[in-house]
């Protein structure tokens, strides 16, 4: 489904293909030779933008999102695996994001990098070109530290200063009503979808 949203319509190259049960919504540009497969979702929230280069493959049920504060760009010849999630990140050329991987707001994934199955690139993390995030491991920080999932305290020591709620939602982590503020703000922002048209 190709959906106009907040005054923006997707621009899809005539040599690209979007599966009929995929969703491409808002200010999204898809380059020649790219393929958006069944169930994939590319959603650019109001004033956000997504740019997909040439010959990129976004496989089944992958989600790529952008917001006004966090646009999402993907270079050429990238592969995004099934059930993976990329939001507000900059992905270089020839990057492989495997099944179930997640790349978060403000991350930069350098050319030729691999984020393997269920790997995570946390917000504001920078992967140098050619970096590999092993299966299930977490990359966090700038420069990136790549840690196994059983090292929560070490991960948190790098992750906490990155300030997920402040950086992504503009809400202080120690606010007693943090989740109320986040969800109320998101409800207003996402309510704009009521005006979208296919």
Tab-separated table of C-alpha atoms in Angstrom:
chain	number	residue	atom	x	y	z
A	1	UNK	CA	0.000	0.000	0.000
A	2	UNK	CA	1.384	3.387	-1.014
A	3	UNK	CA	0.129	6.035	1.429
A	4	UNK	CA	0.330	9.828	1.323
A	5	UNK	CA	0.803	11.353	4.742
A	6	UNK	CA	1.251	14.886	6.104
A	7	UNK	CA	1.371	16.301	2.578
A	8	UNK	CA	4.018	13.873	1.346
A	9	UNK	CA	3.664	11.039	-1.144
A	10	UNK	CA	6.245	8.297	-1.650
A	11	UNK	CA	8.506	8.543	-4.714
A	12	UNK	CA	9.299	5.075	-6.024
A	13	UNK	CA	11.596	4.611	-9.007
A	14	UNK	CA	9.919	2.885	-11.945
A	15	UNK	CA	12.541	0.133	-11.705
A	16	UNK	CA	11.803	-0.532	-8.006
A	17	UNK	CA	9.076	-2.855	-6.756
A	18	UNK	CA	6.876	-2.730	-3.665
A	19	UNK	CA	4.839	-5.820	-2.733
A	20	UNK	CA	1.094	-5.149	-2.655
A	21	UNK	CA	0.897	-6.011	1.054
A	22	UNK	CA	3.871	-3.837	2.036
A	23	UNK	CA	3.310	-0.286	3.306
A	24	UNK	CA	5.231	2.765	2.108
A	25	UNK	CA	3.964	5.876	3.887
A	26	UNK	CA	4.912	9.553	3.694
A	27	UNK	CA	8.155	11.164	2.512
A	28	UNK	CA	9.855	7.992	1.285
A	29	UNK	CA	12.136	7.768	-1.768
A	30	UNK	CA	13.045	4.317	-3.119
A	31	UNK	CA	15.819	3.920	-5.678
A	32	UNK	CA	16.010	1.876	-8.872
A	33	UNK	CA	16.252	-1.871	-8.536
A	34	UNK	CA	15.172	-1.857	-4.893
A	35	UNK	CA	12.617	-4.411	-3.699
A	36	UNK	CA	10.280	-3.951	-0.745
A	37	UNK	CA	8.930	-7.394	0.032
A	38	UNK	CA	5.697	-8.696	1.544
A	39	UNK	CA	4.644	-7.235	4.863
A	40	UNK	CA	7.509	-4.732	5.060
A	41	UNK	CA	6.657	-1.305	6.493
A	42	UNK	CA	8.440	1.930	5.551
A	43	UNK	CA	6.844	4.789	7.514
A	44	UNK	CA	8.088	8.381	7.567
A	45	UNK	CA	6.235	10.210	10.326
A	46	UNK	CA	5.277	13.868	9.808
A	47	UNK	CA	8.287	15.862	8.561
A	48	UNK	CA	10.437	12.741	8.717
A	49	UNK	CA	12.030	11.223	5.631
A	50	UNK	CA	13.301	7.857	4.439
A	51	UNK	CA	15.755	7.541	1.557
A	52	UNK	CA	16.496	4.079	0.154
A	53	UNK	CA	19.294	3.781	-2.428
A	54	UNK	CA	19.590	1.536	-5.466
A	55	UNK	CA	19.326	-2.224	-5.432
A	56	UNK	CA	18.352	-2.421	-1.770
A	57	UNK	CA	16.331	-5.399	-0.583
A	58	UNK	CA	13.936	-4.996	2.349
A	59	UNK	CA	12.650	-8.460	3.197
A	60	UNK	CA	9.411	-9.690	4.741
A	61	UNK	CA	8.047	-7.872	7.788
A	62	UNK	CA	11.041	-5.563	8.181
A	63	UNK	CA	10.222	-2.106	9.553
A	64	UNK	CA	12.011	1.097	8.564
A	65	UNK	CA	10.842	4.269	10.302
A	66	UNK	CA	11.769	7.934	10.471
A	67	UNK	CA	10.627	10.955	12.449
A	68	UNK	CA	11.167	14.689	12.063
A	69	UNK	CA	14.132	14.523	14.455
A	70	UNK	CA	15.509	11.265	13.098
A	71	UNK	CA	15.479	10.778	9.308
A	72	UNK	CA	16.526	7.405	7.941
A	73	UNK	CA	18.887	6.913	5.012
A	74	UNK	CA	20.147	3.744	3.397
A	75	UNK	CA	22.906	3.629	0.804
A	76	UNK	CA	23.084	1.352	-2.222
A	77	UNK	CA	23.149	-2.462	-2.291
A	78	UNK	CA	21.890	-2.993	1.259
A	79	UNK	CA	19.962	-6.011	2.525
A	80	UNK	CA	17.519	-5.707	5.426
A	81	UNK	CA	16.462	-9.112	6.714
A	82	UNK	CA	13.018	-10.326	7.762
A	83	UNK	CA	11.586	-8.999	11.025
A	84	UNK	CA	14.390	-6.473	11.437
A	85	UNK	CA	13.886	-2.887	12.588
A	86	UNK	CA	15.698	0.281	11.513
A	87	UNK	CA	14.598	3.646	12.881
A	88	UNK	CA	16.126	7.070	12.324
A	89	UNK	CA	19.545	5.724	11.362
A	90	UNK	CA	22.130	6.313	8.646
A	91	UNK	CA	23.037	3.083	6.863
A	92	UNK	CA	26.012	3.141	4.492
A	93	UNK	CA	26.414	1.257	1.209
A	94	UNK	CA	26.585	-2.550	1.084
A	95	UNK	CA	25.360	-3.090	4.646
A	96	UNK	CA	23.752	-6.364	5.740
A	97	UNK	CA	21.167	-6.161	8.523
A	98	UNK	CA	20.176	-9.739	9.307
A	99	UNK	CA	16.930	-11.297	10.500
A	100	UNK	CA	15.616	-9.803	13.726
A	101	UNK	CA	18.344	-7.152	14.003
A	102	UNK	CA	17.591	-3.643	15.297
A	103	UNK	CA	19.285	-0.327	14.488
A	104	UNK	CA	18.148	2.673	16.528
A	105	UNK	CA	17.848	6.472	16.338
A	106	UNK	CA	20.943	8.431	15.416
A	107	UNK	CA	23.055	5.343	14.698
A	108	UNK	CA	25.568	5.357	11.833
A	109	UNK	CA	26.385	2.005	10.246
A	110	UNK	CA	29.479	2.253	8.053
A	111	UNK	CA	29.864	0.819	4.572
A	112	UNK	CA	30.139	-2.956	4.340
A	113	UNK	CA	29.149	-3.570	7.956
A	114	UNK	CA	27.114	-6.563	9.101
A	115	UNK	CA	24.604	-6.631	11.921
A	116	UNK	CA	24.005	-10.342	12.271
A	117	UNK	CA	20.877	-12.197	13.473
A	118	UNK	CA	19.247	-10.428	16.440
A	119	UNK	CA	22.166	-8.009	16.686
A	120	UNK	CA	21.507	-4.509	18.023
A	121	UNK	CA	23.056	-1.169	17.117
A	122	UNK	CA	21.904	1.153	19.867
A	123	UNK	CA	20.997	4.815	19.493
A	124	UNK	CA	23.765	7.292	18.686
A	125	UNK	CA	26.180	4.423	18.061
A	126	UNK	CA	28.753	4.660	15.285
A	127	UNK	CA	29.993	1.525	13.508
A	128	UNK	CA	33.114	2.039	11.445
A	129	UNK	CA	33.068	0.627	7.890
A	130	UNK	CA	33.373	-3.153	7.802
A	131	UNK	CA	32.303	-3.696	11.422
A	132	UNK	CA	30.576	-6.962	12.364
A	133	UNK	CA	28.064	-7.155	15.210
A	134	UNK	CA	27.927	-10.888	16.054
A	135	UNK	CA	24.713	-12.864	16.454
A	136	UNK	CA	22.735	-11.460	19.368
A	137	UNK	CA	25.428	-8.973	20.438
A	138	UNK	CA	24.930	-5.260	21.145
A	139	UNK	CA	26.912	-2.349	19.701
A	140	UNK	CA	26.683	0.769	21.841
A	141	UNK	CA	28.482	4.103	21.958
A	142	UNK	CA	30.751	6.226	19.817
A	143	UNK	CA	33.160	4.675	19.167
A	144	UNK	CA	31.110	1.494	19.343
A	145	UNK	CA	31.740	-1.080	22.030
A	146	UNK	CA	30.458	-4.492	20.897
A	147	UNK	CA	29.339	-6.593	23.837
A	148	UNK	CA	27.571	-9.922	24.403
A	149	UNK	CA	24.013	-9.749	25.758
A	150	UNK	CA	24.979	-11.227	29.140
A	151	UNK	CA	27.026	-8.104	29.957
A	152	UNK	CA	24.090	-5.890	30.904
A	153	UNK	CA	25.977	-3.692	33.369
A	154	UNK	CA	28.742	-2.989	30.848
A	155	UNK	CA	26.168	-2.273	28.140
A	156	UNK	CA	24.199	0.004	30.460
A	157	UNK	CA	27.329	1.950	31.412
A	158	UNK	CA	27.647	2.947	27.735
A	159	UNK	CA	23.923	3.129	27.023
A	160	UNK	CA	22.707	5.281	29.928
A	161	UNK	CA	24.566	8.472	28.881
A	162	UNK	CA	23.083	8.123	25.369
A	163	UNK	CA	19.754	9.127	26.992
A	164	UNK	CA	17.160	7.155	25.027
A	165	UNK	CA	14.016	8.912	26.379
A	166	UNK	CA	15.545	12.378	26.042
A	167	UNK	CA	17.142	11.839	22.634
A	168	UNK	CA	14.169	10.054	21.065
A	169	UNK	CA	11.151	11.526	22.853
A	170	UNK	CA	12.415	14.725	24.507
A	171	UNK	CA	11.395	13.517	27.980
A	172	UNK	CA	13.691	13.295	31.017
A	173	UNK	CA	14.317	9.722	32.197
A	174	UNK	CA	13.829	10.605	35.896
A	175	UNK	CA	10.502	12.346	35.277
A	176	UNK	CA	7.985	10.580	37.571
A	177	UNK	CA	5.435	10.524	34.759
A	178	UNK	CA	7.885	9.737	31.926
A	179	UNK	CA	5.726	7.105	30.214
A	180	UNK	CA	2.596	9.265	30.511
A	181	UNK	CA	4.397	12.130	28.744
A	182	UNK	CA	5.892	9.874	26.063
A	183	UNK	CA	2.620	8.138	25.218
A	184	UNK	CA	0.553	11.356	25.323
A	185	UNK	CA	2.974	13.068	22.922
A	186	UNK	CA	3.044	10.026	20.637
A	187	UNK	CA	-0.738	9.805	20.661
A	188	UNK	CA	-0.973	13.376	19.358
A	189	UNK	CA	1.766	12.902	16.760
A	190	UNK	CA	0.521	9.531	15.506
A	191	UNK	CA	-3.065	10.783	15.458
A	192	UNK	CA	-2.146	12.552	12.220
A	193	UNK	CA	-2.382	9.156	10.494
A	194	UNK	CA	-6.152	9.561	10.585
A	195	UNK	CA	-5.758	11.951	7.641
A	196	UNK	CA	-3.602	9.731	5.426
A	197	UNK	CA	-4.812	8.471	2.074
A	198	UNK	CA	-3.865	5.578	-0.159
